PDB file of C-alpha atoms in Angstrom:
ATOM      1  CA  ALA B  26     -12.806  16.366  18.016  1.00  0.00           C
ATOM      2  CA  THR B  27     -12.301  18.340  14.828  1.00  0.00           C
ATOM      3  CA  GLY B  28     -13.385  16.020  12.134  1.00  0.00           C
ATOM      4  CA  TRP B  29      -9.981  16.316  10.479  1.00  0.00           C
ATOM      5  CA  MET B  30      -6.593  14.521  10.607  1.00  0.00           C
ATOM      6  CA  ALA B  31      -3.350  15.292   9.085  1.00  0.00           C
ATOM      7  CA  GLN B  32      -2.315  13.275   6.105  1.00  0.00           C
ATOM      8  CA  ASN B  33       0.320  11.280   7.683  1.00  0.00           C
ATOM      9  CA  VAL B  34      -1.719  10.210  10.646  1.00  0.00           C
ATOM     10  CA  ARG B  35      -4.534   9.044   8.196  1.00  0.00           C
ATOM     11  CA  MET B  36      -1.722   7.065   6.357  1.00  0.00           C
ATOM     12  CA  VAL B  37      -0.450   5.585   9.398  1.00  0.00           C
ATOM     13  CA  ALA B  38      -3.935   4.488  10.852  1.00  0.00           C
ATOM     14  CA  ALA B  39      -4.517   3.125   7.445  1.00  0.00           C
ATOM     15  CA  ILE B  40      -1.539   0.848   7.531  1.00  0.00           C
ATOM     16  CA  LEU B  41      -2.202  -0.098  11.165  1.00  0.00           C
ATOM     17  CA  LEU B  42      -5.601  -1.121  10.338  1.00  0.00           C
ATOM     18  CA  CYS B  43      -4.879  -3.232   6.900  1.00  0.00           C
ATOM     19  CA  GLU B  44      -1.160  -4.148   7.308  1.00  0.00           C
ATOM     20  CA  HIS B  45      -0.729  -4.884  10.866  1.00  0.00           C
ATOM     21  CA  LEU B  46      -4.297  -5.852  12.158  1.00  0.00           C
ATOM     22  CA  HIS B  47      -5.511  -7.509   8.708  1.00  0.00           C
ATOM     23  CA  ILE B  48      -8.692  -5.869   8.709  1.00  0.00           C
ATOM     24  CA  HIS B  49     -10.356  -5.220   5.475  1.00  0.00           C
ATOM     25  CA  TRP B  50      -9.743  -1.540   4.052  1.00  0.00           C
ATOM     26  CA  VAL B  51     -13.412  -1.134   3.148  1.00  0.00           C
ATOM     27  CA  GLU B  52     -13.886  -0.862   7.253  1.00  0.00           C
ATOM     28  CA  GLY B  53     -11.371   2.052   7.279  1.00  0.00           C
ATOM     29  CA  GLU B  54     -12.989   3.621   4.361  1.00  0.00           C
ATOM     30  CA  ARG B  55     -16.358   3.593   5.876  1.00  0.00           C
ATOM     31  CA  TRP B  56     -15.268   5.098   9.062  1.00  0.00           C
ATOM     32  CA  PHE B  57     -13.205   7.775   7.779  1.00  0.00           C
ATOM     33  CA  HIS B  58     -16.233   8.740   4.995  1.00  0.00           C
ATOM     34  CA  HIS B  59     -18.598   8.985   8.356  1.00  0.00           C
ATOM     35  CA  THR B  60     -16.367  10.994  10.702  1.00  0.00           C
ATOM     36  CA  LEU B  61     -14.160  13.405   8.497  1.00  0.00           C
ATOM     37  CA  VAL B  62     -15.622  16.741   7.697  1.00  0.00           C
ATOM     38  CA  ASP B  63     -13.342  16.731   4.360  1.00  0.00           C
ATOM     39  CA  ALA B  64     -14.360  13.422   3.290  1.00  0.00           C
ATOM     40  CA  ASP B  65     -14.217  12.883  -0.515  1.00  0.00           C
ATOM     41  CA  LEU B  66     -15.885   9.797  -1.863  1.00  0.00           C
ATOM     42  CA  ALA B  67     -13.564   9.061  -4.695  1.00  0.00           C
ATOM     43  CA  ILE B  68     -10.196  10.130  -2.920  1.00  0.00           C
ATOM     44  CA  ASN B  69     -11.131   8.404   0.252  1.00  0.00           C
ATOM     45  CA  ALA B  70     -11.953   4.943  -1.360  1.00  0.00           C
ATOM     46  CA  MET B  71      -9.066   5.298  -3.604  1.00  0.00           C
ATOM     47  CA  MET B  72      -6.520   5.836  -0.754  1.00  0.00           C
ATOM     48  CA  TRP B  73      -7.947   3.193   1.243  1.00  0.00           C
ATOM     49  CA  GLN B  74      -7.926   0.548  -1.421  1.00  0.00           C
ATOM     50  CA  ASN B  75      -4.233   1.550  -1.925  1.00  0.00           C
ATOM     51  CA  ALA B  76      -3.602   1.286   1.559  1.00  0.00           C
ATOM     52  CA  GLY B  77      -5.141  -2.291   1.587  1.00  0.00           C
ATOM     53  CA  LYS B  78      -2.953  -3.240  -1.395  1.00  0.00           C
ATOM     54  CA  GLY B  79      -5.621  -3.894  -3.533  1.00  0.00           C
ATOM     55  CA  GLY B  80      -5.666  -0.591  -5.467  1.00  0.00           C
ATOM     56  CA  LEU B  81      -4.138   0.671  -8.766  1.00  0.00           C
ATOM     57  CA  ASP B  82      -1.470   2.392  -7.113  1.00  0.00           C
ATOM     58  CA  GLN B  83      -0.886   0.097  -3.974  1.00  0.00           C
ATOM     59  CA  TRP B  84       1.314   1.853  -1.312  1.00  0.00           C
ATOM     60  CA  ASN B  85       4.998   0.842  -1.858  1.00  0.00           C
ATOM     61  CA  PHE B  86       6.005   1.877   1.702  1.00  0.00           C
ATOM     62  CA  THR B  87       4.953   0.942   5.378  1.00  0.00           C
ATOM     63  CA  MET B  88       5.038   3.193   8.396  1.00  0.00           C
ATOM     64  CA  HIS B  89       5.483   1.881  12.020  1.00  0.00           C
ATOM     65  CA  PRO B  90       2.850   3.410  14.613  1.00  0.00           C
ATOM     66  CA  ALA B  91       5.296   4.037  17.259  1.00  0.00           C
ATOM     67  CA  LYS B  92       8.326   5.076  15.319  1.00  0.00           C
ATOM     68  CA  SER B  93       6.121   7.511  12.853  1.00  0.00           C
ATOM     69  CA  GLY B  94       4.746   9.070  16.199  1.00  0.00           C
ATOM     70  CA  ARG B  95       8.527   9.951  17.340  1.00  0.00           C
ATOM     71  CA  THR B  96       9.495  11.415  13.948  1.00  0.00           C
ATOM     72  CA  GLN B  97       6.499  13.452  13.057  1.00  0.00           C
ATOM     73  CA  ASP B  98       5.628  14.522  16.671  1.00  0.00           C
ATOM     74  CA  PRO B  99       9.068  14.869  18.358  1.00  0.00           C
ATOM     75  CA  SER B 100       8.110  17.345  21.007  1.00  0.00           C
ATOM     76  CA  GLY B 101       4.588  15.150  22.067  1.00  0.00           C
ATOM     77  CA  GLU B 102       2.754  18.194  21.808  1.00  0.00           C
ATOM     78  CA  TYR B 103       0.215  16.499  19.454  1.00  0.00           C
ATOM     79  CA  THR B 104       0.000  13.449  21.405  1.00  0.00           C
ATOM     80  CA  ARG B 105      -0.560  14.753  24.540  1.00  0.00           C
ATOM     81  CA  ARG B 106      -3.236  16.939  23.145  1.00  0.00           C
ATOM     82  CA  TRP B 107      -5.164  14.167  21.552  1.00  0.00           C
ATOM     83  CA  CYS B 108      -4.315  11.325  24.143  1.00  0.00           C
ATOM     84  CA  PRO B 109      -4.558  13.368  27.346  1.00  0.00           C
ATOM     85  CA  GLU B 110      -4.237   9.956  29.332  1.00  0.00           C
ATOM     86  CA  LEU B 111      -0.679   9.842  28.563  1.00  0.00           C
ATOM     87  CA  ALA B 112       0.232  13.470  28.978  1.00  0.00           C
ATOM     88  CA  GLY B 113       2.214  12.900  32.199  1.00  0.00           C
ATOM     89  CA  LEU B 114       4.724  10.524  30.621  1.00  0.00           C
ATOM     90  CA  PRO B 115       8.043  11.795  29.451  1.00  0.00           C
ATOM     91  CA  THR B 116       8.611  12.358  25.842  1.00  0.00           C
ATOM     92  CA  LYS B 117      10.774   9.301  25.601  1.00  0.00           C
ATOM     93  CA  TYR B 118       7.878   6.846  26.317  1.00  0.00           C
ATOM     94  CA  LEU B 119       4.918   8.838  24.973  1.00  0.00           C
ATOM     95  CA  HIS B 120       4.734   7.063  21.761  1.00  0.00           C
ATOM     96  CA  SER B 121       5.216   3.590  23.112  1.00  0.00           C
ATOM     97  CA  PRO B 122       4.058   3.583  26.943  1.00  0.00           C
ATOM     98  CA  TRP B 123       4.362  -0.197  27.141  1.00  0.00           C
ATOM     99  CA  GLU B 124       8.357   0.546  27.260  1.00  0.00           C
ATOM    100  CA  ALA B 125       8.094   2.638  30.257  1.00  0.00           C
ATOM    101  CA  PRO B 126       9.253   1.389  33.563  1.00  0.00           C
ATOM    102  CA  LYS B 127       6.679   0.793  36.173  1.00  0.00           C
ATOM    103  CA  ASP B 128       7.571   3.825  38.355  1.00  0.00           C
ATOM    104  CA  VAL B 129       7.557   5.838  35.485  1.00  0.00           C
ATOM    105  CA  LEU B 130       4.070   4.932  34.495  1.00  0.00           C
ATOM    106  CA  ARG B 131       2.991   5.123  38.082  1.00  0.00           C
ATOM    107  CA  ALA B 132       4.133   8.662  38.497  1.00  0.00           C
ATOM    108  CA  ALA B 133       2.182   9.810  35.279  1.00  0.00           C
ATOM    109  CA  GLY B 134      -0.746   7.986  36.581  1.00  0.00           C
ATOM    110  CA  VAL B 135      -0.972   5.447  33.425  1.00  0.00           C
ATOM    111  CA  THR B 136      -1.891   2.104  33.865  1.00  0.00           C
ATOM    112  CA  LEU B 137      -2.280   0.082  30.906  1.00  0.00           C
ATOM    113  CA  GLY B 138      -4.833  -2.830  29.816  1.00  0.00           C
ATOM    114  CA  PRO B 139      -8.185  -3.611  30.751  1.00  0.00           C
ATOM    115  CA  GLY B 140      -9.388  -1.744  33.599  1.00  0.00           C
ATOM    116  CA  GLY B 141      -6.641   0.905  33.052  1.00  0.00           C
ATOM    117  CA  THR B 142      -6.153   4.444  32.027  1.00  0.00           C
ATOM    118  CA  TYR B 143      -4.881   3.667  28.456  1.00  0.00           C
ATOM    119  CA  PRO B 144      -5.586   0.410  26.490  1.00  0.00           C
ATOM    120  CA  ALA B 145      -2.634  -2.170  25.952  1.00  0.00           C
ATOM    121  CA  ARG B 146      -0.968  -2.210  22.432  1.00  0.00           C
ATOM    122  CA  LEU B 147      -3.025  -4.262  19.931  1.00  0.00           C
ATOM    123  CA  VAL B 148      -0.128  -5.637  18.129  1.00  0.00           C
ATOM    124  CA  GLU B 149       3.013  -6.766  19.768  1.00  0.00           C
ATOM    125  CA  ASP B 150       5.351  -7.781  16.859  1.00  0.00           C
ATOM    126  CA  VAL B 151       4.504  -5.125  14.002  1.00  0.00           C
ATOM    127  CA  GLY B 152       7.386  -7.034  11.729  1.00  0.00           C
ATOM    128  CA  ALA B 153       5.838 -10.272  11.901  1.00  0.00           C
ATOM    129  CA  ALA B 154       2.280  -8.595  11.562  1.00  0.00           C
ATOM    130  CA  ALA B 155       3.206  -6.759   8.360  1.00  0.00           C
ATOM    131  CA  ALA B 156       4.988 -10.359   7.211  1.00  0.00           C
ATOM    132  CA  GLY B 157       1.962 -12.108   7.487  1.00  0.00           C
ATOM    133  CA  SER B 158      -0.069  -9.565   5.317  1.00  0.00           C
ATOM    134  CA  ARG B 159       2.712  -9.543   2.713  1.00  0.00           C
ATOM    135  CA  ASP B 160       2.326 -13.648   2.673  1.00  0.00           C
ATOM    136  CA  ALA B 161      -1.384 -13.533   2.447  1.00  0.00           C
ATOM    137  CA  ILE B 162      -1.367 -11.139  -0.570  1.00  0.00           C
ATOM    138  CA  ARG B 163       1.445 -13.402  -2.283  1.00  0.00           C
ATOM    139  CA  ALA B 164      -0.556 -16.454  -1.456  1.00  0.00           C
ATOM    140  CA  GLN B 165      -3.727 -14.986  -3.035  1.00  0.00           C
ATOM    141  CA  ARG B 166      -1.657 -13.697  -6.124  1.00  0.00           C
ATOM    142  CA  LYS B 167      -0.139 -16.963  -6.836  1.00  0.00           C
ATOM    143  CA  ARG B 168      -3.668 -18.467  -6.912  1.00  0.00           C
ATOM    144  CA  HIS B 169      -4.164 -16.228 -10.150  1.00  0.00           C
ATOM    145  CA  LEU B 170      -1.286 -16.264 -11.935  1.00  0.00           C
ATOM    146  CA  ALA B 171      -3.203 -15.579 -15.118  1.00  0.00           C
ATOM    147  CA  TRP B 172      -3.755 -11.871 -13.905  1.00  0.00           C
ATOM    148  CA  ASN B 173       0.435 -11.893 -13.739  1.00  0.00           C
ATOM    149  CA  ASP B 174       2.303 -10.384 -16.838  1.00  0.00           C
ATOM    150  CA  PRO B 175       5.736 -11.844 -17.601  1.00  0.00           C
ATOM    151  CA  GLY B 176       7.348  -9.307 -15.103  1.00  0.00           C
ATOM    152  CA  GLY B 177       5.236 -10.452 -12.047  1.00  0.00           C
ATOM    153  CA  TYR B 178       3.004  -7.073 -12.166  1.00  0.00           C
ATOM    154  CA  ASP B 179      -0.923  -7.411 -12.006  1.00  0.00           C
ATOM    155  CA  LEU B 180      -2.982  -7.060 -14.851  1.00  0.00           C
ATOM    156  CA  ILE B 181      -6.358  -5.712 -14.931  1.00  0.00           C
ATOM    157  CA  THR B 182      -8.894  -5.410 -17.935  1.00  0.00           C
ATOM    158  CA  LEU B 183      -9.920  -1.869 -18.614  1.00  0.00           C
ATOM    159  CA  PRO B 184     -13.618  -1.502 -18.648  1.00  0.00           C
ATOM    160  CA  ARG B 185     -15.449  -0.268 -21.391  1.00  0.00           C
ATOM    161  CA  GLY B 186     -15.615   3.371 -22.145  1.00  0.00           C
ATOM    162  CA  THR B 187     -12.563   4.315 -20.020  1.00  0.00           C
ATOM    163  CA  THR B 188     -10.025   4.673 -22.957  1.00  0.00           C
ATOM    164  CA  VAL B 189     -10.475   5.714 -26.493  1.00  0.00           C
ATOM    165  CA  ALA B 190      -8.881   2.605 -28.262  1.00  0.00           C
ATOM    166  CA  HIS B 191      -7.851   0.067 -25.442  1.00  0.00           C
ATOM    167  CA  ASP B 192     -11.057  -0.734 -24.002  1.00  0.00           C
ATOM    168  CA  GLY B 193     -11.045  -4.493 -22.984  1.00  0.00           C
ATOM    169  CA  GLN B 194      -7.523  -4.852 -23.152  1.00  0.00           C
ATOM    170  CA  ALA B 195      -5.122  -5.937 -20.340  1.00  0.00           C
ATOM    171  CA  TYR B 196      -3.115  -3.335 -18.697  1.00  0.00           C
ATOM    172  CA  ARG B 197      -0.279  -3.686 -16.078  1.00  0.00           C
ATOM    173  CA  ILE B 198      -0.742  -1.675 -12.859  1.00  0.00           C
ATOM    174  CA  PHE B 199       1.983  -1.167 -10.323  1.00  0.00           C
ATOM    175  CA  THR B 200       2.590  -3.850  -8.117  1.00  0.00           C
ATOM    176  CA  ARG B 201       5.056  -3.949  -5.136  1.00  0.00           C
ATOM    177  CA  LYS B 202       8.345  -5.865  -5.571  1.00  0.00           C
ATOM    178  CA  ASP B 203       7.894  -8.309  -2.977  1.00  0.00           C
ATOM    179  CA  TYR B 204       4.119  -9.445  -4.410  1.00  0.00           C
ATOM    180  CA  ARG B 205       5.519 -10.153  -7.802  1.00  0.00           C
ATOM    181  CA  PHE B 206       5.806 -13.673  -9.330  1.00  0.00           C
ATOM    182  CA  PRO B 207       7.880 -12.930 -12.546  1.00  0.00           C
ATOM    183  CA  ARG B 208       7.909 -15.360 -15.387  1.00  0.00           C
ATOM    184  CA  ASP B 209      11.250 -17.193 -16.192  1.00  0.00           C
ATOM    185  CA  ALA B 210      12.318 -15.601 -19.642  1.00  0.00           C
ATOM    186  CA  ALA B 211      13.673 -18.949 -20.859  1.00  0.00           C
ATOM    187  CA  GLY B 212      11.793 -21.575 -19.659  1.00  0.00           C
ATOM    188  CA  GLY B 213       8.276 -19.568 -19.904  1.00  0.00           C
ATOM    189  CA  HIS B 214       7.104 -20.786 -16.326  1.00  0.00           C
ATOM    190  CA  TRP B 215       6.494 -18.741 -13.367  1.00  0.00           C
ATOM    191  CA  ARG B 216       9.338 -18.969 -10.801  1.00  0.00           C
ATOM    192  CA  SER B 217       8.532 -20.541  -7.341  1.00  0.00           C
ATOM    193  CA  ASP B 218       9.586 -18.657  -4.278  1.00  0.00           C
ATOM    194  CA  GLU B 219      12.586 -20.740  -3.903  1.00  0.00           C
ATOM    195  CA  GLU B 220      13.693 -20.068  -7.593  1.00  0.00           C
ATOM    196  CA  GLU B 221      12.800 -16.184  -7.003  1.00  0.00           C
ATOM    197  CA  VAL B 222      15.357 -16.032  -4.110  1.00  0.00           C
ATOM    198  CA  VAL B 223      18.310 -17.955  -6.125  1.00  0.00           C
ATOM    199  CA  HIS B 224      17.447 -15.569  -9.137  1.00  0.00           C
ATOM    200  CA  SER B 225      17.624 -12.504  -6.626  1.00  0.00           C
ATOM    201  CA  GLN B 226      20.932 -13.677  -5.079  1.00  0.00           C
ATOM    202  CA  ARG B 227      22.519 -14.063  -8.483  1.00  0.00           C
ATOM    203  CA  GLY B 228      21.959 -10.308  -9.239  1.00  0.00           C
ATOM    204  CA  GLN B 229      19.929 -10.954 -12.152  1.00  0.00           C
ATOM    205  CA  ALA B 230      17.304  -8.238 -13.307  1.00  0.00           C
ATOM    206  CA  SER B 231      13.746  -9.719 -13.052  1.00  0.00           C
ATOM    207  CA  ARG B 232      12.868  -7.112 -15.498  1.00  0.00           C
ATOM    208  CA  PRO B 233      14.440  -4.592 -18.155  1.00  0.00           C
ATOM    209  CA  SER B 234      16.307  -1.667 -16.564  1.00  0.00           C
ATOM    210  CA  ASN B 235      14.000   1.185 -15.940  1.00  0.00           C
ATOM    211  CA  ARG B 236      16.907   3.656 -15.442  1.00  0.00           C
ATOM    212  CA  GLY B 237      16.451   6.892 -17.124  1.00  0.00           C
ATOM    213  CA  ARG B 238      12.663   6.270 -18.078  1.00  0.00           C
ATOM    214  CA  GLY B 239      10.924   7.958 -14.983  1.00  0.00           C
ATOM    215  CA  ARG B 240       8.079   6.615 -13.464  1.00  0.00           C
ATOM    216  CA  GLY B 241       6.339   5.734 -16.662  1.00  0.00           C
ATOM    217  CA  GLY B 242       9.030   3.627 -17.852  1.00  0.00           C
ATOM    218  CA  ARG B 243       9.054  -0.035 -18.670  1.00  0.00           C
ATOM    219  CA  GLY B 244       8.408  -1.973 -15.378  1.00  0.00           C
ATOM    220  CA  GLY B 245       7.432   1.024 -13.446  1.00  0.00           C
ATOM    221  CA  ARG B 246       4.122   2.279 -12.402  1.00  0.00           C
ATOM    222  CA  GLY B 247       1.730   2.628 -15.210  1.00  0.00           C
ATOM    223  CA  GLY B 248       4.545   1.966 -17.816  1.00  0.00           C
ATOM    224  CA  HIS B 249       4.160   0.370 -21.224  1.00  0.00           C
ATOM    225  CA  GLN B 250       2.664  -3.115 -21.430  1.00  0.00           C
ATOM    226  CA  SER B 251       4.111  -5.313 -23.809  1.00  0.00           C
ATOM    227  CA  TRP B 252       1.819  -8.378 -22.799  1.00  0.00           C
ATOM    228  CA  LYS B 253      -0.427  -9.757 -25.616  1.00  0.00           C
ATOM    229  CA  SER B 254      -3.947 -10.215 -24.732  1.00  0.00           C
ATOM    230  CA  GLY B 255      -5.843 -13.480 -25.379  1.00  0.00           C
ATOM    231  CA  ASP B 256      -7.217 -12.318 -28.820  1.00  0.00           C
ATOM    232  CA  GLY B 257      -3.510 -11.284 -29.941  1.00  0.00           C
ATOM    233  CA  HIS B 258      -3.917  -7.741 -29.685  1.00  0.00           C
ATOM    234  CA  ASP B 259      -0.787  -5.864 -28.064  1.00  0.00           C
ATOM    235  CA  ALA B 260      -1.601  -4.021 -25.102  1.00  0.00           C
ATOM    236  CA  ALA B 261       1.406  -1.945 -25.232  1.00  0.00           C
ATOM    237  CA  VAL B 262       0.039   1.419 -24.021  1.00  0.00           C
ATOM    238  CA  SER B 263       0.767   4.186 -21.466  1.00  0.00           C
ATOM    239  CA  GLN B 264      -1.464   6.267 -19.473  1.00  0.00           C
ATOM    240  CA  LYS B 265       0.160   9.166 -21.249  1.00  0.00           C
ATOM    241  CA  SER B 266      -0.425   7.962 -24.588  1.00  0.00           C
ATOM    242  CA  VAL B 267      -4.377   7.126 -23.759  1.00  0.00           C
ATOM    243  CA  MET B 268      -4.680  10.627 -22.310  1.00  0.00           C
ATOM    244  CA  TYR B 269      -3.213  12.090 -25.433  1.00  0.00           C
ATOM    245  CA  GLU B 270      -5.430  10.319 -27.574  1.00  0.00           C
ATOM    246  CA  TYR B 271      -8.324  11.514 -25.629  1.00  0.00           C
ATOM    247  CA  MET B 272      -7.366  14.903 -25.463  1.00  0.00           C
ATOM    248  CA  GLN B 273      -6.624  15.051 -29.552  1.00  0.00           C
ATOM    249  CA  ARG B 274     -10.135  13.391 -30.159  1.00  0.00           C
ATOM    250  CA  SER B 275     -11.979  15.721 -27.968  1.00  0.00           C
ATOM    251  CA  ALA B 276     -10.164  18.740 -29.471  1.00  0.00           C
ATOM    252  CA  GLY B 277     -11.308  17.627 -33.078  1.00  0.00           C
ATOM    253  CA  ALA B 278     -14.766  16.760 -32.176  1.00  0.00           C
TER     254      ALA B 278
END
């Protein structure tokens, strides 16, 4: 072992642990920090938290363990090096040995499961496992709707000392579309799952258009927040404006 992993392998490992096996991201973060020679406390914790969908920039994508292997290691060279137990399998079955016929497994000297040469797969239905993770996250968010903005995005309170002028105010962070609970613009109530389905089928936008505004635009990642905090202060602020204020004041200090 080298103590180093390619970025895509780290990502697929994190998704398997959090999204498919439903294991807390902290467990993965601890193991990576213990074993990786390039472990960085801040980056490692941030990336694992985002993989676990609890970070400030939660991952808006998924990766299938076997399909990703075929895409990123089409020749099988990487897998054969690090999983020598499977080296004798044809490349067609290398990333999903459970799909290989018995005679192919036998010819390659591979037996799956307890007492075999290679473990049986941990998750048989990856799609169902991912759906279970999504449903659990939605259920948790629905229990705390006060921390959803009108567009359904997560809100956090900016800690004291983190910004120049917006300490203690609510700030919107990126939230995956399938995790959001938008507020009905007319009625002011939070739409139920059934209402959200009808709303989507009608083709109505759940938030103002973001076209032409880039990632920092309204409704996007780290965009302007028009939500009013409980004390009446407008939390309309972007990450860029906070950084600009900081640089301006620092330059004048």
